[in-house]
PDB file of C-alpha atoms in Angstrom:
ATOM      1  CA  UNK A  10       0.000   0.000   0.000  1.00 57.00           C
ATOM      2  CA  UNK A  11       2.758   2.454   0.948  1.00 53.00           C
ATOM      3  CA  UNK A  12       4.844   1.571  -2.134  1.00 54.00           C
ATOM      4  CA  UNK A  13       1.783   1.873  -4.374  1.00 59.00           C
ATOM      5  CA  UNK A  14       0.987   5.323  -2.946  1.00 60.00           C
ATOM      6  CA  UNK A  15       4.603   6.423  -3.413  1.00 53.00           C
ATOM      7  CA  UNK A  16       4.698   5.316  -7.045  1.00 53.00           C
ATOM      8  CA  UNK A  17       1.300   6.853  -7.753  1.00 57.00           C
ATOM      9  CA  UNK A  18       2.265  10.197  -6.200  1.00 54.00           C
ATOM     10  CA  UNK A  19       5.631  10.360  -8.007  1.00 50.00           C
ATOM     11  CA  UNK A  20       3.981   9.819 -11.380  1.00 50.00           C
ATOM     12  CA  UNK A  21       2.151  13.119 -10.912  1.00 52.00           C
ATOM     13  CA  UNK A  22       5.354  15.180 -10.783  1.00 50.00           C
ATOM     14  CA  UNK A  23       8.204  15.750 -13.227  1.00 49.00           C
ATOM     15  CA  UNK A  24      11.545  14.113 -12.433  1.00 49.00           C
ATOM     16  CA  UNK A  25      13.115  17.240 -10.896  1.00 47.00           C
ATOM     17  CA  UNK A  26      10.202  17.576  -8.425  1.00 48.00           C
ATOM     18  CA  UNK A  27      10.432  13.993  -7.200  1.00 48.00           C
ATOM     19  CA  UNK A  28      14.127  13.947  -6.355  1.00 49.00           C
ATOM     20  CA  UNK A  29      14.987  16.397  -3.645  1.00 50.00           C
ATOM     21  CA  UNK A  30      18.712  15.712  -3.913  1.00 53.00           C
ATOM     22  CA  UNK A  31      19.570  17.298  -7.235  1.00 51.00           C
ATOM     23  CA  UNK A  32      23.232  16.813  -8.178  1.00 50.00           C
ATOM     24  CA  UNK A  33      25.309  19.935  -7.632  1.00 56.00           C
ATOM     25  CA  UNK A  34      28.454  18.775  -9.476  1.00 56.00           C
ATOM     26  CA  UNK A  35      29.212  18.954 -13.170  1.00 56.00           C
ATOM     27  CA  UNK A  36      27.840  16.326 -15.481  1.00 63.00           C
ATOM     28  CA  UNK A  37      29.697  13.038 -15.796  1.00 65.00           C
ATOM     29  CA  UNK A  38      29.006  11.791 -19.333  1.00 72.00           C
ATOM     30  CA  UNK A  39      29.229   8.166 -20.380  1.00 72.00           C
ATOM     31  CA  UNK A  40      31.881   7.727 -23.077  1.00 76.00           C
ATOM     32  CA  UNK A  41      31.224   4.747 -25.357  1.00 75.00           C
ATOM     33  CA  UNK A  42      34.780   4.662 -26.687  1.00 77.00           C
ATOM     34  CA  UNK A  43      36.387   4.400 -23.236  1.00 80.00           C
ATOM     35  CA  UNK A  44      33.888   2.092 -21.544  1.00 78.00           C
ATOM     36  CA  UNK A  45      35.602  -1.223 -20.835  1.00 82.00           C
ATOM     37  CA  UNK A  46      32.264  -3.076 -20.985  1.00 81.00           C
ATOM     38  CA  UNK A  47      31.395  -1.684 -24.440  1.00 79.00           C
ATOM     39  CA  UNK A  48      34.925  -2.323 -25.747  1.00 79.00           C
ATOM     40  CA  UNK A  49      34.858  -5.931 -24.490  1.00 82.00           C
ATOM     41  CA  UNK A  50      31.356  -6.432 -25.915  1.00 82.00           C
ATOM     42  CA  UNK A  51      32.543  -5.082 -29.268  1.00 79.00           C
ATOM     43  CA  UNK A  52      35.541  -7.429 -29.283  1.00 80.00           C
ATOM     44  CA  UNK A  53      33.363 -10.447 -28.482  1.00 82.00           C
ATOM     45  CA  UNK A  54      30.713  -9.651 -31.096  1.00 82.00           C
ATOM     46  CA  UNK A  55      33.124  -8.644 -33.864  1.00 76.00           C
ATOM     47  CA  UNK A  56      35.327 -11.709 -33.868  1.00 79.00           C
ATOM     48  CA  UNK A  57      35.254 -14.575 -36.387  1.00 77.00           C
ATOM     49  CA  UNK A  58      34.084 -17.043 -33.724  1.00 86.00           C
ATOM     50  CA  UNK A  59      30.883 -15.053 -33.153  1.00 87.00           C
ATOM     51  CA  UNK A  60      30.138 -14.926 -36.878  1.00 86.00           C
ATOM     52  CA  UNK A  61      30.708 -18.681 -37.061  1.00 88.00           C
ATOM     53  CA  UNK A  62      28.305 -19.218 -34.145  1.00 90.00           C
ATOM     54  CA  UNK A  63      25.630 -17.034 -35.778  1.00 90.00           C
ATOM     55  CA  UNK A  64      26.015 -18.851 -39.108  1.00 89.00           C
ATOM     56  CA  UNK A  65      25.917 -22.251 -37.351  1.00 92.00           C
ATOM     57  CA  UNK A  66      22.702 -21.190 -35.597  1.00 93.00           C
ATOM     58  CA  UNK A  67      21.154 -20.217 -38.944  1.00 91.00           C
ATOM     59  CA  UNK A  68      22.203 -23.599 -40.384  1.00 91.00           C
ATOM     60  CA  UNK A  69      20.709 -25.377 -37.372  1.00 93.00           C
ATOM     61  CA  UNK A  70      17.355 -23.602 -37.757  1.00 92.00           C
ATOM     62  CA  UNK A  71      17.346 -24.317 -41.507  1.00 90.00           C
ATOM     63  CA  UNK A  72      18.101 -28.011 -40.939  1.00 90.00           C
ATOM     64  CA  UNK A  73      15.368 -28.262 -38.316  1.00 91.00           C
ATOM     65  CA  UNK A  74      12.778 -26.648 -40.594  1.00 88.00           C
ATOM     66  CA  UNK A  75      13.786 -28.959 -43.453  1.00 87.00           C
ATOM     67  CA  UNK A  76      13.762 -32.099 -41.302  1.00 88.00           C
ATOM     68  CA  UNK A  77      10.211 -31.362 -40.102  1.00 88.00           C
ATOM     69  CA  UNK A  78       9.021 -30.456 -43.630  1.00 86.00           C
ATOM     70  CA  UNK A  79       7.497 -27.310 -42.170  1.00 85.00           C
ATOM     71  CA  UNK A  80       7.592 -25.383 -45.437  1.00 87.00           C
ATOM     72  CA  UNK A  81       6.950 -28.235 -47.876  1.00 88.00           C
ATOM     73  CA  UNK A  82       3.619 -28.363 -49.613  1.00 88.00           C
ATOM     74  CA  UNK A  83       1.113 -25.561 -49.009  1.00 90.00           C
ATOM     75  CA  UNK A  84       2.291 -23.649 -45.941  1.00 89.00           C
ATOM     76  CA  UNK A  85       0.373 -20.359 -46.210  1.00 91.00           C
ATOM     77  CA  UNK A  86      -2.655 -19.016 -48.048  1.00 93.00           C
ATOM     78  CA  UNK A  87      -4.042 -15.560 -48.663  1.00 93.00           C
ATOM     79  CA  UNK A  88      -7.430 -14.636 -50.102  1.00 94.00           C
ATOM     80  CA  UNK A  89      -7.977 -11.522 -52.191  1.00 93.00           C
ATOM     81  CA  UNK A  90     -11.540 -11.295 -53.438  1.00 92.00           C
ATOM     82  CA  UNK A  91     -12.328 -14.512 -55.314  1.00 93.00           C
ATOM     83  CA  UNK A  92      -8.672 -15.489 -55.750  1.00 94.00           C
ATOM     84  CA  UNK A  93      -6.802 -17.635 -53.254  1.00 94.00           C
ATOM     85  CA  UNK A  94      -2.982 -17.512 -53.213  1.00 95.00           C
ATOM     86  CA  UNK A  95      -1.415 -20.757 -51.927  1.00 94.00           C
ATOM     87  CA  UNK A  96       2.265 -20.412 -51.028  1.00 94.00           C
ATOM     88  CA  UNK A  97       4.059 -23.755 -51.272  1.00 93.00           C
ATOM     89  CA  UNK A  98       7.410 -25.526 -51.289  1.00 92.00           C
ATOM     90  CA  UNK A  99       9.752 -22.952 -49.809  1.00 91.00           C
ATOM     91  CA  UNK A 100      13.376 -23.978 -50.247  1.00 90.00           C
ATOM     92  CA  UNK A 101      16.551 -22.158 -49.297  1.00 89.00           C
ATOM     93  CA  UNK A 102      20.272 -22.393 -49.954  1.00 89.00           C
ATOM     94  CA  UNK A 103      23.310 -20.784 -48.344  1.00 87.00           C
ATOM     95  CA  UNK A 104      21.395 -18.815 -45.715  1.00 87.00           C
ATOM     96  CA  UNK A 105      24.325 -18.824 -43.289  1.00 87.00           C
ATOM     97  CA  UNK A 106      26.162 -15.964 -44.974  1.00 86.00           C
ATOM     98  CA  UNK A 107      26.491 -13.399 -42.153  1.00 86.00           C
ATOM     99  CA  UNK A 108      29.873 -11.777 -42.782  1.00 82.00           C
ATOM    100  CA  UNK A 109      29.783  -8.749 -40.498  1.00 82.00           C
ATOM    101  CA  UNK A 110      28.092  -8.166 -37.177  1.00 83.00           C
ATOM    102  CA  UNK A 111      28.682  -4.949 -35.281  1.00 81.00           C
ATOM    103  CA  UNK A 112      26.548  -4.089 -32.270  1.00 79.00           C
ATOM    104  CA  UNK A 113      27.055  -0.946 -30.175  1.00 78.00           C
ATOM    105  CA  UNK A 114      30.372  -0.289 -31.871  1.00 77.00           C
ATOM    106  CA  UNK A 115      31.879   3.076 -30.840  1.00 76.00           C
ATOM    107  CA  UNK A 116      32.068   5.407 -33.835  1.00 76.00           C
ATOM    108  CA  UNK A 117      32.997   9.032 -34.696  1.00 72.00           C
ATOM    109  CA  UNK A 118      33.402  10.301 -31.127  1.00 72.00           C
ATOM    110  CA  UNK A 119      32.654   9.316 -27.551  1.00 74.00           C
ATOM    111  CA  UNK A 120      28.876   9.670 -27.891  1.00 73.00           C
ATOM    112  CA  UNK A 121      28.184   7.785 -31.124  1.00 77.00           C
ATOM    113  CA  UNK A 122      27.550   4.065 -31.549  1.00 79.00           C
ATOM    114  CA  UNK A 123      27.054   2.147 -34.779  1.00 82.00           C
ATOM    115  CA  UNK A 124      25.306  -1.126 -35.534  1.00 83.00           C
ATOM    116  CA  UNK A 125      26.031  -2.990 -38.743  1.00 85.00           C
ATOM    117  CA  UNK A 126      25.145  -6.240 -40.453  1.00 84.00           C
ATOM    118  CA  UNK A 127      26.788  -7.667 -43.557  1.00 84.00           C
ATOM    119  CA  UNK A 128      24.986 -10.521 -45.288  1.00 85.00           C
ATOM    120  CA  UNK A 129      25.921 -12.466 -48.388  1.00 81.00           C
ATOM    121  CA  UNK A 130      29.029 -10.361 -48.839  1.00 76.00           C
ATOM    122  CA  UNK A 131      31.413 -11.510 -51.555  1.00 69.00           C
ATOM    123  CA  UNK A 132      34.098  -9.184 -50.244  1.00 57.00           C
ATOM    124  CA  UNK A 133      34.959  -7.550 -46.959  1.00 53.00           C
ATOM    125  CA  UNK A 134      35.350  -3.832 -46.293  1.00 51.00           C
ATOM    126  CA  UNK A 135      39.089  -4.187 -45.789  1.00 55.00           C
ATOM    127  CA  UNK A 136      39.686  -6.313 -48.882  1.00 56.00           C
ATOM    128  CA  UNK A 137      37.712  -5.411 -51.979  1.00 52.00           C
ATOM    129  CA  UNK A 138      39.177  -8.258 -54.036  1.00 53.00           C
ATOM    130  CA  UNK A 139      36.412 -10.681 -54.952  1.00 51.00           C
ATOM    131  CA  UNK A 140      36.351 -14.200 -53.618  1.00 52.00           C
ATOM    132  CA  UNK A 141      33.881 -16.911 -54.503  1.00 54.00           C
ATOM    133  CA  UNK A 142      30.668 -16.770 -52.570  1.00 66.00           C
ATOM    134  CA  UNK A 143      27.478 -18.716 -52.941  1.00 77.00           C
ATOM    135  CA  UNK A 144      24.600 -16.276 -52.908  1.00 81.00           C
ATOM    136  CA  UNK A 145      21.874 -16.908 -50.336  1.00 88.00           C
ATOM    137  CA  UNK A 146      18.665 -17.858 -52.105  1.00 89.00           C
ATOM    138  CA  UNK A 147      15.042 -18.567 -51.300  1.00 91.00           C
ATOM    139  CA  UNK A 148      12.559 -20.155 -53.718  1.00 93.00           C
ATOM    140  CA  UNK A 149       8.852 -20.835 -53.459  1.00 93.00           C
ATOM    141  CA  UNK A 150       5.776 -21.228 -55.619  1.00 94.00           C
ATOM    142  CA  UNK A 151       2.382 -19.556 -55.487  1.00 94.00           C
ATOM    143  CA  UNK A 152      -0.661 -21.397 -56.801  1.00 94.00           C
ATOM    144  CA  UNK A 153      -3.545 -19.147 -57.857  1.00 94.00           C
ATOM    145  CA  UNK A 154      -7.072 -20.499 -57.567  1.00 95.00           C
ATOM    146  CA  UNK A 155     -10.343 -18.795 -58.346  1.00 93.00           C
ATOM    147  CA  UNK A 156     -13.271 -19.718 -56.128  1.00 89.00           C
ATOM    148  CA  UNK A 157     -15.470 -20.559 -59.181  1.00 91.00           C
ATOM    149  CA  UNK A 158     -13.010 -21.314 -61.991  1.00 91.00           C
ATOM    150  CA  UNK A 159     -10.495 -23.371 -60.036  1.00 92.00           C
ATOM    151  CA  UNK A 160      -6.746 -23.373 -60.733  1.00 93.00           C
ATOM    152  CA  UNK A 161      -5.656 -20.265 -62.655  1.00 93.00           C
ATOM    153  CA  UNK A 162      -1.884 -20.685 -62.682  1.00 95.00           C
ATOM    154  CA  UNK A 163       1.363 -20.951 -60.765  1.00 94.00           C
ATOM    155  CA  UNK A 164       3.993 -18.310 -60.063  1.00 94.00           C
ATOM    156  CA  UNK A 165       7.496 -19.454 -59.192  1.00 95.00           C
ATOM    157  CA  UNK A 166       9.648 -17.020 -57.223  1.00 94.00           C
ATOM    158  CA  UNK A 167      13.438 -17.345 -56.856  1.00 93.00           C
ATOM    159  CA  UNK A 168      15.205 -14.680 -54.794  1.00 90.00           C
ATOM    160  CA  UNK A 169      19.004 -14.401 -54.594  1.00 87.00           C
ATOM    161  CA  UNK A 170      20.864 -11.754 -52.679  1.00 84.00           C
ATOM    162  CA  UNK A 171      24.460 -10.625 -52.556  1.00 81.00           C
ATOM    163  CA  UNK A 172      26.281  -7.876 -50.742  1.00 81.00           C
ATOM    164  CA  UNK A 173      23.576  -6.664 -48.387  1.00 81.00           C
ATOM    165  CA  UNK A 174      24.840  -4.242 -45.802  1.00 82.00           C
ATOM    166  CA  UNK A 175      22.725  -2.521 -43.187  1.00 83.00           C
ATOM    167  CA  UNK A 176      24.152   0.193 -40.950  1.00 84.00           C
ATOM    168  CA  UNK A 177      22.550   2.410 -38.380  1.00 83.00           C
ATOM    169  CA  UNK A 178      23.946   4.698 -35.744  1.00 79.00           C
ATOM    170  CA  UNK A 179      22.880   6.803 -32.847  1.00 76.00           C
ATOM    171  CA  UNK A 180      24.213   9.623 -30.750  1.00 72.00           C
ATOM    172  CA  UNK A 181      23.517   8.918 -27.102  1.00 70.00           C
ATOM    173  CA  UNK A 182      24.570  11.135 -24.231  1.00 69.00           C
ATOM    174  CA  UNK A 183      24.081   9.672 -20.775  1.00 66.00           C
ATOM    175  CA  UNK A 184      24.866  11.718 -17.701  1.00 65.00           C
ATOM    176  CA  UNK A 185      25.994   9.113 -15.172  1.00 63.00           C
ATOM    177  CA  UNK A 186      25.993  11.700 -12.388  1.00 59.00           C
ATOM    178  CA  UNK A 187      22.192  11.428 -12.252  1.00 62.00           C
ATOM    179  CA  UNK A 188      22.178   7.636 -11.929  1.00 62.00           C
ATOM    180  CA  UNK A 189      22.551   7.427  -8.118  1.00 61.00           C
ATOM    181  CA  UNK A 190      19.821  10.025  -7.662  1.00 62.00           C
ATOM    182  CA  UNK A 191      17.145   8.186  -9.630  1.00 63.00           C
ATOM    183  CA  UNK A 192      14.490   6.396  -7.650  1.00 64.00           C
ATOM    184  CA  UNK A 193      12.875   3.152  -8.733  1.00 61.00           C
ATOM    185  CA  UNK A 194       9.708   4.975  -9.792  1.00 55.00           C
ATOM    186  CA  UNK A 195      11.773   7.267 -12.075  1.00 57.00           C
ATOM    187  CA  UNK A 196      13.093   4.236 -13.942  1.00 53.00           C
ATOM    188  CA  UNK A 197       9.647   2.699 -14.270  1.00 49.00           C
TER     189      UNK A 197
END
């Protein structure tokens, strides 16, 4: 009851009204490029062993799906008016092609982090010379049926991808000096 009343009353006020002990010292920013935890995390994620583990996991999931025949035959249908689309026989090859994985990687200055994913890359950023790479591919068929006329036709789709790279970054400025002054209700 007391905790509930405390949380309820603190939600009615802005953060600076709830905490009576406002920090008097200068700000103490969190620097991504000097944080030992972020640097260690970056080293663990961006090593060949991690990429191998991610690719092995993708292979494991693919093998499991194939062994259970989960995507063989008609596995999904969609109706649009009088036409029914039956998706069937999804097959895949070379899905375990993750070549770059960067999470919370310090970038530009102390306040910027970058996330990146390289998939199906036939070259690395450091070495632009081509090496052989089997492109990841996904194939499936779509049967079209009309509710009154029956089977209309079949569409076969084969998708191959090479050299997909996704990058995103953020500028985050945390003032660690405020951390000890936050109450539980402020974090909720």
